[in-house]
Amino acid sequence: MVSKCKISLIGTLLFVLFACEKDNVTLIGSGIMTNVHGKIMSRNGEPVSNIIIRVAEYKESGGATYPSGFGSSTTEFIQYSNTVYTDADGNYDFVFVTSGKGNLYRLEVGEFPVSTAENPTYWGAYSLAITQVPNDQTFIGNVFEHNSNHLVKLYPCEVTLQFNDAAIFPVGLYHEYTYPLFLDEITSGATTVRTLFIDKFTDQQFILGRTKANGQSQSAVYVFPASQVETPTTQTVIVNESDFTDI
């Protein structure tokens, strides 16, 4: 009986210890200025202008970063500490100031479109750590430089789809650099237009996909040549029933 009581008491103490440890969050002090700068280029060496660059501040509590090494971490978004846009040459240079409410900082490059109101001009938004772990101050109060050639610059291409004898609908359209929210499902054989956002340097491939009544998936693949221009372009594609093959 005494042994069980001891075990119960130890368990209670450990629970209290870990709970207190998790609540006792260490934050980076307020008012610390950090310079962030760099250059954003495309995969093809083009400067990416007017792309949003911002620093996101978080508070992480719990997890193995604490001395106990126990527990699971919880990350809370606090705010965007600063937001700028790249200039015509893809450069950015700004300072953000710590608020005293966070212990993790990430640099966000670009953002994903949330509506079709504005055409996307690049593909491949991403983020990276300024602080590798909570309270890491390697760069906080110093200089953080980030240069990139990760993004793909995009240009609009209106594709007219003329269905010849295609018999099975609906049909979905898939393209590597076009976000799905711009590609409504095609529900009939009427001629329709979809805008793809393309890389001007490479041949472009898009796929039409559908499912037959028996559950068999099918696709049809179409390729058109690189545009090599930065102005809007057009393509017309004839879609035949024989283009679709089982996958």
Short mmCIF file of C-alpha atoms in Angstrom, two decimals:
data_model
loop_
_atom_site.label_atom_id
_atom_site.label_comp_id
_atom_site.label_asym_id
_atom_site.label_seq_id
_atom_site.Cartn_x
_atom_site.Cartn_y
_atom_site.Cartn_z
CA MET A 1 0.00 0.00 0.00
CA VAL A 2 2.85 2.38 0.90
CA SER A 3 4.49 1.63 -2.43
CA LYS A 4 1.32 2.56 -4.31
CA CYS A 5 1.03 5.81 -2.36
CA LYS A 6 4.60 6.71 -3.19
CA ILE A 7 4.01 6.03 -6.86
CA SER A 8 0.85 8.13 -6.79
CA LEU A 9 2.67 10.97 -5.02
CA ILE A 10 5.57 10.87 -7.49
CA GLY A 11 3.15 10.90 -10.40
CA THR A 12 1.35 13.92 -8.96
CA LEU A 13 4.60 15.79 -8.42
CA LEU A 14 5.77 15.06 -11.95
CA PHE A 15 2.46 16.26 -13.37
CA VAL A 16 2.69 19.51 -11.39
CA LEU A 17 6.34 19.94 -12.37
CA PHE A 18 5.67 19.49 -16.09
CA ALA A 19 2.57 21.69 -15.98
CA CYS A 20 4.52 24.48 -14.30
CA GLU A 21 7.38 24.03 -16.74
CA LYS A 22 5.03 24.34 -19.68
CA ASP A 23 3.40 27.49 -18.30
CA ASN A 24 6.71 29.10 -17.40
CA VAL A 25 7.46 30.20 -20.97
CA THR A 26 10.68 32.11 -21.60
CA LEU A 27 10.21 34.92 -24.12
CA ILE A 28 12.69 37.01 -26.08
CA GLY A 29 12.86 40.52 -24.65
CA SER A 30 11.09 43.46 -26.25
CA GLY A 31 12.64 46.25 -28.30
CA ILE A 32 15.40 44.22 -29.94
CA MET A 33 16.00 45.37 -33.53
CA THR A 34 17.02 42.89 -36.23
CA ASN A 35 17.96 43.78 -39.80
CA VAL A 36 16.59 41.46 -42.49
CA HIS A 37 17.67 41.78 -46.10
CA GLY A 38 18.27 39.83 -49.28
CA LYS A 39 17.31 39.33 -52.90
CA ILE A 40 14.51 37.19 -54.36
CA MET A 41 15.09 35.79 -57.85
CA SER A 42 13.20 33.24 -59.93
CA ARG A 43 14.56 29.82 -60.86
CA ASN A 44 15.44 31.35 -64.22
CA GLY A 45 17.37 34.28 -62.77
CA GLU A 46 14.64 36.93 -63.06
CA PRO A 47 14.19 39.40 -60.19
CA VAL A 48 10.84 38.86 -58.46
CA SER A 49 9.40 42.30 -57.71
CA ASN A 50 6.52 43.34 -55.47
CA ILE A 51 6.45 40.06 -53.54
CA ILE A 52 5.42 40.24 -49.91
CA ILE A 53 8.15 39.63 -47.32
CA ARG A 54 7.20 39.51 -43.65
CA VAL A 55 8.36 38.30 -40.26
CA ALA A 56 5.92 36.17 -38.28
CA GLU A 57 6.27 36.08 -34.49
CA TYR A 58 5.21 33.01 -32.47
CA LYS A 59 5.22 31.83 -28.89
CA GLU A 60 6.11 28.18 -28.37
CA SER A 61 5.54 26.52 -25.01
CA GLY A 62 6.30 23.00 -23.85
CA GLY A 63 8.29 20.51 -25.87
CA ALA A 64 11.82 19.16 -25.73
CA THR A 65 13.37 22.62 -25.96
CA TYR A 66 12.78 23.01 -22.24
CA PRO A 67 15.21 21.54 -19.68
CA SER A 68 12.88 18.66 -18.80
CA GLY A 69 12.78 17.40 -22.38
CA PHE A 70 9.20 16.20 -21.80
CA GLY A 71 5.81 17.29 -23.08
CA SER A 72 4.45 18.37 -26.42
CA SER A 73 4.93 21.86 -27.79
CA THR A 74 2.20 24.38 -28.51
CA THR A 75 2.85 27.18 -30.98
CA GLU A 76 0.74 30.34 -30.91
CA PHE A 77 0.88 32.97 -33.65
CA ILE A 78 1.41 36.40 -32.09
CA GLN A 79 1.68 38.88 -34.96
CA TYR A 80 3.49 39.95 -38.08
CA SER A 81 6.38 42.04 -36.80
CA ASN A 82 6.98 43.80 -40.11
CA THR A 83 5.83 43.53 -43.73
CA VAL A 84 7.53 44.87 -46.86
CA TYR A 85 7.60 44.18 -50.61
CA THR A 86 10.58 43.55 -52.87
CA ASP A 87 11.65 46.36 -55.19
CA ALA A 88 11.99 46.19 -58.99
CA ASP A 89 15.27 44.29 -58.66
CA GLY A 90 13.93 41.77 -56.13
CA ASN A 91 15.71 43.38 -53.17
CA TYR A 92 14.31 43.86 -49.68
CA ASP A 93 15.82 45.45 -46.59
CA PHE A 94 14.01 46.22 -43.35
CA VAL A 95 14.17 46.07 -39.57
CA PHE A 96 11.78 44.29 -37.25
CA VAL A 97 11.52 44.81 -33.50
CA THR A 98 10.74 42.08 -30.97
CA SER A 99 7.56 42.62 -28.97
CA GLY A 100 8.48 40.67 -25.85
CA LYS A 101 5.51 38.36 -26.47
CA GLY A 102 7.22 35.71 -28.62
CA ASN A 103 10.21 33.37 -28.76
CA LEU A 104 10.12 32.11 -32.36
CA TYR A 105 10.45 34.10 -35.59
CA ARG A 106 10.00 33.01 -39.21
CA LEU A 107 10.57 34.85 -42.48
CA GLU A 108 7.71 34.42 -44.95
CA VAL A 109 8.43 34.87 -48.66
CA GLY A 110 5.29 35.31 -50.75
CA GLU A 111 1.78 34.14 -49.99
CA PHE A 112 -0.82 31.84 -51.53
CA PRO A 113 -3.81 33.39 -53.33
CA VAL A 114 -7.11 33.20 -51.47
CA SER A 115 -9.38 34.40 -54.31
CA THR A 116 -9.43 34.79 -58.08
CA ALA A 117 -9.69 38.59 -57.83
CA GLU A 118 -5.99 39.01 -58.57
CA ASN A 119 -3.76 36.92 -60.82
CA PRO A 120 -0.80 35.26 -59.10
CA THR A 121 2.59 36.43 -60.40
CA TYR A 122 4.73 33.69 -58.88
CA TRP A 123 4.61 30.10 -57.66
CA GLY A 124 6.29 28.63 -54.60
CA ALA A 125 5.62 30.77 -51.50
CA TYR A 126 7.55 29.49 -48.48
CA SER A 127 8.85 30.35 -45.04
CA LEU A 128 12.07 29.72 -43.15
CA ALA A 129 13.26 29.97 -39.57
CA ILE A 130 15.05 33.02 -38.24
CA THR A 131 15.15 31.36 -34.80
CA GLN A 132 15.90 27.64 -35.10
CA VAL A 133 14.42 26.86 -31.65
CA PRO A 134 12.57 28.97 -29.08
CA ASN A 135 14.75 31.75 -27.65
CA ASP A 136 17.50 31.24 -30.21
CA GLN A 137 19.08 34.69 -30.53
CA THR A 138 21.77 33.90 -33.08
CA PHE A 139 20.28 36.47 -35.46
CA ILE A 140 17.98 38.41 -33.13
CA GLY A 141 19.60 41.79 -32.59
CA ASN A 142 21.97 41.17 -35.48
CA VAL A 143 21.59 40.72 -39.26
CA PHE A 144 19.62 37.97 -41.02
CA GLU A 145 20.31 37.66 -44.75
CA HIS A 146 18.26 35.49 -47.09
CA ASN A 147 18.72 35.26 -50.86
CA SER A 148 16.65 32.90 -52.98
CA ASN A 149 16.11 31.60 -56.52
CA HIS A 150 13.24 29.34 -55.48
CA LEU A 151 10.20 31.00 -57.04
CA VAL A 152 8.73 30.64 -60.53
CA LYS A 153 7.50 33.81 -62.21
CA LEU A 154 4.09 33.31 -63.80
CA TYR A 155 2.32 34.81 -66.79
CA PRO A 156 -1.37 34.34 -67.73
CA CYS A 157 -2.34 32.15 -70.67
CA GLU A 158 -5.99 31.83 -71.72
CA VAL A 159 -6.62 28.28 -72.92
CA THR A 160 -9.77 27.68 -74.99
CA LEU A 161 -10.95 24.08 -74.73
CA GLN A 162 -13.07 22.88 -77.64
CA PHE A 163 -14.63 19.50 -76.91
CA ASN A 164 -15.09 17.53 -80.10
CA ASP A 165 -16.79 14.26 -79.14
CA ALA A 166 -15.93 13.88 -75.46
CA ALA A 167 -18.83 12.12 -73.79
CA ILE A 168 -18.08 11.82 -70.07
CA PHE A 169 -18.23 14.73 -67.64
CA PRO A 170 -17.36 16.33 -65.28
CA VAL A 171 -13.71 16.86 -66.19
CA GLY A 172 -11.05 18.38 -63.95
CA LEU A 173 -8.08 20.38 -65.20
CA TYR A 174 -4.65 20.15 -63.55
CA HIS A 175 -1.60 22.31 -64.22
CA GLU A 176 1.65 22.46 -62.25
CA TYR A 177 1.73 26.19 -61.56
CA THR A 178 -1.97 27.08 -61.56
CA TYR A 179 -3.66 27.10 -58.16
CA PRO A 180 -6.77 24.87 -58.05
CA LEU A 181 -9.08 27.73 -57.09
CA PHE A 182 -8.59 29.13 -60.64
CA LEU A 183 -9.59 25.83 -62.28
CA ASP A 184 -13.31 25.22 -62.00
CA GLU A 185 -14.53 21.77 -62.96
CA ILE A 186 -15.77 21.42 -66.55
CA THR A 187 -19.30 20.04 -66.51
CA SER A 188 -20.29 19.91 -70.19
CA GLY A 189 -18.95 19.71 -73.73
CA ALA A 190 -19.50 23.40 -74.44
CA THR A 191 -16.42 25.37 -75.45
CA THR A 192 -14.88 26.86 -72.34
CA VAL A 193 -11.90 29.00 -71.35
CA ARG A 194 -9.55 28.50 -68.42
CA THR A 195 -6.64 30.74 -67.47
CA LEU A 196 -3.38 28.94 -66.73
CA PHE A 197 -0.41 30.66 -65.12
CA ILE A 198 2.69 29.56 -66.94
CA ASP A 199 6.47 29.72 -66.81
CA LYS A 200 7.50 31.46 -70.06
CA PHE A 201 10.72 29.46 -70.43
CA THR A 202 9.41 25.89 -70.56
CA ASP A 203 6.87 23.86 -72.52
CA GLN A 204 3.64 23.69 -70.60
CA GLN A 205 1.69 20.53 -69.84
CA PHE A 206 -1.81 20.30 -68.45
CA ILE A 207 -3.96 17.28 -67.72
CA LEU A 208 -7.68 16.68 -68.03
CA GLY A 209 -8.95 14.06 -65.62
CA ARG A 210 -12.27 12.29 -65.14
CA THR A 211 -13.86 9.18 -63.66
CA LYS A 212 -16.13 6.85 -65.61
CA ALA A 213 -19.35 5.45 -64.16
CA ASN A 214 -17.59 2.15 -63.36
CA GLY A 215 -15.00 3.98 -61.25
CA GLN A 216 -12.22 3.87 -63.83
CA SER A 217 -10.05 7.00 -63.78
CA GLN A 218 -8.91 8.49 -67.06
CA SER A 219 -6.65 11.32 -68.13
CA ALA A 220 -5.69 13.22 -71.26
CA VAL A 221 -2.38 15.08 -71.48
CA TYR A 222 -1.76 18.19 -73.59
CA VAL A 223 1.45 20.14 -74.16
CA PHE A 224 2.03 23.52 -75.76
CA PRO A 225 5.37 25.27 -76.37
CA ALA A 226 7.06 27.82 -74.11
CA SER A 227 5.72 31.33 -74.76
CA GLN A 228 9.03 33.16 -74.25
CA VAL A 229 7.06 36.36 -73.60
CA GLU A 230 5.87 38.22 -70.52
CA THR A 231 2.57 39.40 -71.98
CA PRO A 232 -0.69 37.43 -71.77
CA THR A 233 -0.93 34.62 -74.32
CA THR A 234 -3.64 32.33 -75.70
CA GLN A 235 -3.90 28.70 -76.75
CA THR A 236 -6.69 26.66 -78.32
CA VAL A 237 -6.90 22.93 -77.63
CA ILE A 238 -9.22 20.42 -79.32
CA VAL A 239 -10.32 17.70 -76.89
CA ASN A 240 -11.32 14.36 -78.39
CA GLU A 241 -12.80 11.33 -76.65
CA SER A 242 -9.87 9.26 -77.90
CA ASP A 243 -7.45 11.51 -75.99
CA PHE A 244 -8.51 9.93 -72.69
CA THR A 245 -6.73 6.80 -71.49
CA ASP A 246 -7.20 4.66 -68.39
CA ILE A 247 -4.84 5.27 -65.47
#
